[in-house]
PDB file of C-alpha atoms in Angstrom:
ATOM      1  CA  MET A   1      -5.915  -8.603 -21.196  1.00 84.00           C
ATOM      2  CA  HIS A   2      -8.857  -8.564 -18.823  1.00 87.00           C
ATOM      3  CA  LEU A   3      -6.810 -11.294 -17.415  1.00 94.00           C
ATOM      4  CA  ALA A   4      -3.293  -9.585 -17.437  1.00 93.00           C
ATOM      5  CA  ALA A   5      -5.463  -6.413 -15.612  1.00 93.00           C
ATOM      6  CA  HIS A   6      -6.859  -9.162 -12.629  1.00 95.00           C
ATOM      7  CA  ARG A   7      -2.505 -10.276 -12.181  1.00 97.00           C
ATOM      8  CA  VAL A   8      -2.141  -6.333 -12.019  1.00 97.00           C
ATOM      9  CA  ALA A   9      -4.827  -6.144  -9.627  1.00 95.00           C
ATOM     10  CA  MET A  10      -3.424  -9.153  -7.666  1.00 96.00           C
ATOM     11  CA  LYS A  11       0.088  -8.057  -6.602  1.00 97.00           C
ATOM     12  CA  LEU A  12      -0.802  -4.166  -5.770  1.00 96.00           C
ATOM     13  CA  ARG A  13      -3.712  -6.269  -3.770  1.00 94.00           C
ATOM     14  CA  GLU A  14      -0.561  -8.030  -2.258  1.00 96.00           C
ATOM     15  CA  ASN A  15       1.550  -5.211  -1.676  1.00 94.00           C
ATOM     16  CA  GLY A  16      -1.211  -3.473   0.080  1.00 93.00           C
ATOM     17  CA  PHE A  17      -1.423  -0.788  -2.692  1.00 94.00           C
ATOM     18  CA  SER A  18      -5.249   1.020  -1.925  1.00 90.00           C
ATOM     19  CA  LEU A  19      -6.931   3.685  -4.792  1.00 89.00           C
ATOM     20  CA  GLY A  20      -8.312   5.043  -2.200  1.00 85.00           C
ATOM     21  CA  GLU A  21     -11.843   6.119  -1.836  1.00 84.00           C
ATOM     22  CA  TYR A  22     -12.549   3.543  -4.297  1.00 86.00           C
ATOM     23  CA  ASP A  23     -11.309   0.314  -5.167  1.00 86.00           C
ATOM     24  CA  HIS A  24     -12.756  -0.533  -8.847  1.00 91.00           C
ATOM     25  CA  LEU A  25     -10.399   2.005 -11.515  1.00 93.00           C
ATOM     26  CA  TYR A  26     -12.058   1.256 -15.383  1.00 92.00           C
ATOM     27  CA  ILE A  27      -9.945   2.016 -17.995  1.00 93.00           C
ATOM     28  CA  CYS A  28     -11.188   4.087 -21.416  1.00 92.00           C
ATOM     29  CA  PHE A  29      -9.419   4.331 -24.550  1.00 91.00           C
ATOM     30  CA  SER A  30     -10.465   7.096 -26.322  1.00 91.00           C
ATOM     31  CA  THR A  31      -9.722   9.215 -29.445  1.00 91.00           C
ATOM     32  CA  GLU A  32     -11.038  11.602 -28.783  1.00 92.00           C
ATOM     33  CA  GLU A  33      -9.241  12.440 -26.021  1.00 91.00           C
ATOM     34  CA  PRO A  34      -5.302  14.230 -26.954  1.00 92.00           C
ATOM     35  CA  ARG A  35      -2.581  11.765 -27.477  1.00 92.00           C
ATOM     36  CA  GLY A  36      -1.134   9.979 -24.278  1.00 90.00           C
ATOM     37  CA  SER A  37      -3.573  12.088 -21.634  1.00 94.00           C
ATOM     38  CA  VAL A  38      -4.550  10.858 -18.652  1.00 96.00           C
ATOM     39  CA  THR A  39      -8.096  12.170 -17.138  1.00 94.00           C
ATOM     40  CA  LEU A  40      -9.662  11.001 -14.295  1.00 93.00           C
ATOM     41  CA  ASP A  41     -13.064  11.477 -14.889  1.00 91.00           C
ATOM     42  CA  GLU A  42     -14.618  14.275 -11.590  1.00 88.00           C
ATOM     43  CA  ASP A  43     -17.351  12.307 -11.350  1.00 88.00           C
ATOM     44  CA  VAL A  44     -18.798   9.415  -8.966  1.00 87.00           C
ATOM     45  CA  ASP A  45     -21.911   7.816  -9.284  1.00 85.00           C
ATOM     46  CA  LYS A  46     -24.127   7.960  -6.260  1.00 86.00           C
ATOM     47  CA  TYR A  47     -25.912   5.137  -5.750  1.00 88.00           C
ATOM     48  CA  PHE A  48     -21.499   3.095  -7.261  1.00 87.00           C
ATOM     49  CA  PRO A  49     -18.811   5.463  -5.188  1.00 86.00           C
ATOM     50  CA  TRP A  50     -16.974   2.539  -4.692  1.00 89.00           C
ATOM     51  CA  PHE A  51     -15.988   2.968  -8.611  1.00 90.00           C
ATOM     52  CA  ARG A  52     -14.279   5.728 -11.273  1.00 91.00           C
ATOM     53  CA  LYS A  53     -13.602   6.356 -14.486  1.00 93.00           C
ATOM     54  CA  VAL A  54      -9.934   7.623 -15.884  1.00 95.00           C
ATOM     55  CA  HIS A  55     -10.273   8.169 -19.661  1.00 95.00           C
ATOM     56  CA  VAL A  56      -6.603   7.338 -21.948  1.00 95.00           C
ATOM     57  CA  GLY A  57      -5.748   9.057 -25.251  1.00 94.00           C
ATOM     58  CA  ILE A  58      -4.536   6.167 -27.642  1.00 91.00           C
ATOM     59  CA  THR A  59      -4.491   6.378 -31.853  1.00 90.00           C
ATOM     60  CA  PRO A  60      -7.061   5.009 -33.781  1.00 87.00           C
ATOM     61  CA  ASP A  61      -5.262   2.538 -35.385  1.00 85.00           C
ATOM     62  CA  ALA A  62      -3.917   1.797 -31.874  1.00 83.00           C
ATOM     63  CA  LEU A  63      -7.777   1.846 -30.917  1.00 79.00           C
ATOM     64  CA  SER A  64      -8.685  -0.609 -33.791  1.00 79.00           C
ATOM     65  CA  ALA A  65      -5.457  -2.937 -32.586  1.00 75.00           C
ATOM     66  CA  ILE A  66      -6.365  -3.194 -29.148  1.00 73.00           C
ATOM     67  CA  GLU A  67      -8.153  -6.375 -28.865  1.00 64.00           C
ATOM     68  CA  THR A  68      -5.864  -8.490 -31.183  1.00 64.00           C
ATOM     69  CA  GLU A  69      -3.634 -11.558 -30.182  1.00 56.00           C
ATOM     70  CA  GLY A  70      -0.350  -9.492 -28.556  1.00 59.00           C
ATOM     71  CA  GLU A  71      -1.546  -6.280 -26.868  1.00 76.00           C
ATOM     72  CA  THR A  72      -1.225  -7.600 -23.253  1.00 86.00           C
ATOM     73  CA  SER A  73       1.979  -4.904 -23.998  1.00 87.00           C
ATOM     74  CA  PHE A  74       0.030  -2.323 -25.002  1.00 87.00           C
ATOM     75  CA  LEU A  75      -2.675  -2.915 -21.972  1.00 89.00           C
ATOM     76  CA  LEU A  76       0.327  -3.139 -19.264  1.00 93.00           C
ATOM     77  CA  GLU A  77       2.113  -0.121 -20.953  1.00 92.00           C
ATOM     78  CA  HIS A  78      -1.206   1.854 -20.202  1.00 92.00           C
ATOM     79  CA  ILE A  79      -2.042   1.201 -17.055  1.00 94.00           C
ATOM     80  CA  GLU A  80       1.598   1.536 -15.273  1.00 96.00           C
ATOM     81  CA  ASN A  81       0.888   5.095 -16.711  1.00 95.00           C
ATOM     82  CA  VAL A  82      -2.417   5.374 -15.535  1.00 96.00           C
ATOM     83  CA  LEU A  83      -1.290   4.210 -12.058  1.00 96.00           C
ATOM     84  CA  LEU A  84       1.524   6.138 -12.700  1.00 96.00           C
ATOM     85  CA  THR A  85       0.135   9.193 -13.452  1.00 95.00           C
ATOM     86  CA  LEU A  86      -2.443   9.169 -10.994  1.00 94.00           C
ATOM     87  CA  PHE A  87      -0.691   7.952  -7.317  1.00 93.00           C
ATOM     88  CA  GLY A  88       2.354   7.229  -8.328  1.00 91.00           C
ATOM     89  CA  SER A  89       3.957  10.459  -7.180  1.00 89.00           C
ATOM     90  CA  ASP A  90       5.836   8.650  -4.177  1.00 91.00           C
ATOM     91  CA  SER A  91       8.682   6.548  -5.097  1.00 93.00           C
ATOM     92  CA  ALA A  92       7.107   3.304  -2.891  1.00 94.00           C
ATOM     93  CA  SER A  93       3.944   3.081  -4.495  1.00 95.00           C
ATOM     94  CA  ALA A  94       5.949   4.116  -7.851  1.00 96.00           C
ATOM     95  CA  VAL A  95       9.148   0.649  -6.996  1.00 96.00           C
ATOM     96  CA  ILE A  96       4.939  -1.221  -5.840  1.00 97.00           C
ATOM     97  CA  ILE A  97       3.052   0.041  -9.400  1.00 97.00           C
ATOM     98  CA  ARG A  98       6.945  -1.039 -11.479  1.00 97.00           C
ATOM     99  CA  ASP A  99       6.944  -4.239  -9.498  1.00 97.00           C
ATOM    100  CA  SER A 100       3.532  -5.404 -10.135  1.00 97.00           C
ATOM    101  CA  ILE A 101       3.179  -4.597 -13.787  1.00 97.00           C
ATOM    102  CA  LYS A 102       6.825  -6.490 -14.317  1.00 97.00           C
ATOM    103  CA  ASP A 103       4.837  -9.135 -12.242  1.00 97.00           C
ATOM    104  CA  ALA A 104       1.878  -9.755 -14.102  1.00 96.00           C
ATOM    105  CA  GLU A 105       4.339  -9.513 -17.625  1.00 95.00           C
ATOM    106  CA  LYS A 106       5.520 -13.327 -16.129  1.00 96.00           C
ATOM    107  CA  GLY A 107       1.625 -14.222 -16.981  1.00 95.00           C
ATOM    108  CA  GLN A 108       0.524 -17.379 -15.395  1.00 96.00           C
ATOM    109  CA  GLU A 109       3.299 -18.137 -14.216  1.00 97.00           C
ATOM    110  CA  MET A 110       3.085 -15.148 -11.374  1.00 97.00           C
ATOM    111  CA  LEU A 111       2.200 -16.686  -8.179  1.00 97.00           C
ATOM    112  CA  MET A 112       0.861 -13.687  -5.421  1.00 97.00           C
ATOM    113  CA  HIS A 113       0.867 -14.742  -1.895  1.00 97.00           C
ATOM    114  CA  PHE A 114      -2.432 -14.894  -0.697  1.00 96.00           C
ATOM    115  CA  LYS A 115      -1.688 -16.375   3.091  1.00 96.00           C
ATOM    116  CA  GLU A 116      -0.062 -18.102   5.177  1.00 96.00           C
ATOM    117  CA  LYS A 117      -0.021 -19.535   8.981  1.00 96.00           C
ATOM    118  CA  LYS A 118       3.127 -19.686  10.923  1.00 96.00           C
ATOM    119  CA  THR A 119       4.319 -21.485  13.949  1.00 95.00           C
ATOM    120  CA  THR A 120       7.287 -21.777  16.200  1.00 94.00           C
ATOM    121  CA  LYS A 121       8.273 -24.909  14.167  1.00 92.00           C
ATOM    122  CA  GLY A 122       8.234 -23.166  10.507  1.00 96.00           C
ATOM    123  CA  THR A 123       5.798 -20.879   8.120  1.00 97.00           C
ATOM    124  CA  ALA A 124       2.829 -22.531   5.701  1.00 97.00           C
ATOM    125  CA  ALA A 125       1.992 -20.542   2.485  1.00 97.00           C
ATOM    126  CA  ILE A 126      -0.249 -20.813  -0.231  1.00 97.00           C
ATOM    127  CA  TYR A 127      -0.145 -18.579  -3.091  1.00 98.00           C
ATOM    128  CA  LEU A 128      -1.885 -18.371  -6.474  1.00 98.00           C
ATOM    129  CA  LYS A 129      -1.202 -18.224 -10.160  1.00 98.00           C
ATOM    130  CA  LEU A 130      -4.329 -17.062 -11.768  1.00 97.00           C
ATOM    131  CA  LEU A 131      -4.068 -19.229 -15.585  1.00 97.00           C
ATOM    132  CA  ASP A 132      -5.326 -18.256 -18.814  1.00 95.00           C
ATOM    133  CA  ASN A 133      -8.565 -19.913 -18.367  1.00 96.00           C
ATOM    134  CA  GLY A 134      -8.868 -17.828 -15.756  1.00 95.00           C
ATOM    135  CA  HIS A 135      -9.160 -20.178 -13.132  1.00 97.00           C
ATOM    136  CA  TYR A 136      -6.496 -20.516 -10.196  1.00 97.00           C
ATOM    137  CA  LEU A 137      -3.704 -22.717  -9.180  1.00 97.00           C
ATOM    138  CA  PRO A 138      -2.890 -22.577  -6.288  1.00 97.00           C
ATOM    139  CA  VAL A 139       0.128 -23.981  -4.909  1.00 97.00           C
ATOM    140  CA  LEU A 140       1.162 -24.424  -1.394  1.00 97.00           C
ATOM    141  CA  SER A 141       4.899 -23.292   0.296  1.00 97.00           C
ATOM    142  CA  VAL A 142       6.497 -25.191   4.167  1.00 97.00           C
ATOM    143  CA  LYS A 143       8.917 -24.033   4.845  1.00 97.00           C
ATOM    144  CA  ASN A 144      11.097 -25.039   8.115  1.00 95.00           C
ATOM    145  CA  ILE A 145      12.452 -22.772  10.876  1.00 94.00           C
ATOM    146  CA  ASP A 146      15.469 -22.603   8.290  1.00 95.00           C
ATOM    147  CA  GLY A 147      13.879 -21.257   5.563  1.00 94.00           C
ATOM    148  CA  THR A 148      14.281 -24.191   3.857  1.00 96.00           C
ATOM    149  CA  GLU A 149      11.273 -26.028   1.650  1.00 97.00           C
ATOM    150  CA  VAL A 150      10.500 -28.872   3.178  1.00 96.00           C
ATOM    151  CA  LEU A 151       6.432 -29.178   0.732  1.00 96.00           C
ATOM    152  CA  ARG A 152       5.580 -26.823  -2.363  1.00 97.00           C
ATOM    153  CA  GLU A 153       2.541 -29.180  -3.501  1.00 96.00           C
ATOM    154  CA  ASN A 154      -0.053 -27.446  -6.430  1.00 96.00           C
ATOM    155  CA  LEU A 155      -3.712 -28.393  -5.095  1.00 95.00           C
ATOM    156  CA  PRO A 156      -6.232 -28.612  -7.196  1.00 94.00           C
ATOM    157  CA  GLU A 157      -7.725 -25.685  -9.833  1.00 95.00           C
ATOM    158  CA  THR A 158     -10.336 -23.335  -8.907  1.00 93.00           C
ATOM    159  CA  SER A 159     -12.345 -20.221 -10.002  1.00 91.00           C
ATOM    160  CA  ASP A 160     -13.453 -19.866  -6.370  1.00 86.00           C
ATOM    161  CA  LEU A 161     -11.066 -19.313  -3.117  1.00 86.00           C
ATOM    162  CA  GLY A 162     -13.444 -20.932  -0.688  1.00 80.00           C
ATOM    163  CA  ASN A 163     -12.043 -24.113  -0.551  1.00 81.00           C
ATOM    164  CA  LEU A 164      -8.684 -22.078   0.772  1.00 91.00           C
ATOM    165  CA  GLY A 165     -10.164 -21.279   5.187  1.00 90.00           C
ATOM    166  CA  ASP A 166      -7.751 -21.476   7.387  1.00 93.00           C
ATOM    167  CA  ILE A 167      -4.094 -23.031   7.434  1.00 96.00           C
ATOM    168  CA  GLN A 168      -3.180 -25.730  10.136  1.00 95.00           C
ATOM    169  CA  LEU A 169       1.030 -26.594  10.682  1.00 96.00           C
ATOM    170  CA  ASN A 170       2.476 -29.307  13.085  1.00 94.00           C
ATOM    171  CA  SER A 171       5.773 -30.721  12.909  1.00 91.00           C
ATOM    172  CA  LYS A 172       4.217 -33.708  10.762  1.00 93.00           C
ATOM    173  CA  ASN A 173       0.743 -32.447   8.674  1.00 95.00           C
ATOM    174  CA  VAL A 174      -0.710 -28.579   7.390  1.00 96.00           C
ATOM    175  CA  THR A 175      -4.068 -28.983   5.952  1.00 95.00           C
ATOM    176  CA  VAL A 176      -5.882 -26.220   4.812  1.00 94.00           C
ATOM    177  CA  LYS A 177      -9.861 -25.803   6.330  1.00 91.00           C
ATOM    178  CA  PRO A 178     -11.751 -24.967   3.430  1.00 88.00           C
ATOM    179  CA  ARG A 179     -13.263 -21.217   4.792  1.00 83.00           C
ATOM    180  CA  LYS A 180     -17.280 -21.551   6.405  1.00 75.00           C
ATOM    181  CA  ASN A 181     -18.811 -18.730   4.750  1.00 64.00           C
ATOM    182  CA  SER A 182     -22.562 -18.234   3.172  1.00 45.00           C
ATOM    183  CA  TYR A 183     -21.799 -18.268   0.687  1.00 56.00           C
ATOM    184  CA  THR A 184     -19.810 -21.868   0.222  1.00 50.00           C
ATOM    185  CA  GLU A 185     -21.620 -25.292   1.659  1.00 53.00           C
ATOM    186  CA  ALA A 186     -18.930 -25.840   3.807  1.00 49.00           C
ATOM    187  CA  LYS A 187     -19.824 -30.025   3.991  1.00 56.00           C
ATOM    188  CA  ALA A 188     -19.377 -30.031   0.119  1.00 62.00           C
ATOM    189  CA  LEU A 189     -15.502 -28.979  -0.033  1.00 72.00           C
ATOM    190  CA  LYS A 190     -12.732 -31.293   1.834  1.00 82.00           C
ATOM    191  CA  PRO A 191      -9.992 -30.259   3.836  1.00 87.00           C
ATOM    192  CA  PHE A 192      -6.516 -30.816   1.898  1.00 91.00           C
ATOM    193  CA  SER A 193      -4.336 -32.611   3.941  1.00 93.00           C
ATOM    194  CA  PHE A 194      -0.084 -33.440   3.571  1.00 95.00           C
ATOM    195  CA  GLU A 195       2.647 -34.944   5.730  1.00 94.00           C
ATOM    196  CA  VAL A 196       5.822 -32.438   6.252  1.00 93.00           C
ATOM    197  CA  GLN A 197       8.517 -32.741   7.996  1.00 90.00           C
ATOM    198  CA  LEU A 198       9.984 -29.689  10.692  1.00 89.00           C
TER     199      LEU A 198
END
């Protein structure tokens, strides 16, 4: 269920969706709230203002079954309802929310556009799959100027996206360099390079 929620967040991020003043939303299911109700908690933690809670009323039977196998659809249905209720007042946002839920229903086959590099010769893009084991599977796709895909490669599974930094593309090669930051030892990470014909 956590992975299903993460996939929704990935697609929302890809489409530029924002929660506004906070970036974490915790859904709290409760049998004490009226069934079907969606209530945003007005209390804001002064030390952690980046998250908010929303209370969703469900039945006792639904609460007891929420963590069983096959309840991903239940969770996605409620995430969609919460997002539409709180953030779906304009049609553009409602479309993004519905499309993100629909994409998340694909499970680990869902692709999220992560980053790309455009040149006069073509485009190289990295997509992410969030696998059922919690790791990311990066997928590198290179298209020529006509939009024809000339290369598609799965990069190694990873739990750290630090090895997916700058993309370099020319008419003969595409290279994905590791990110350089204080959390990643760039020397330990090797670039991925493939031959292409653009």
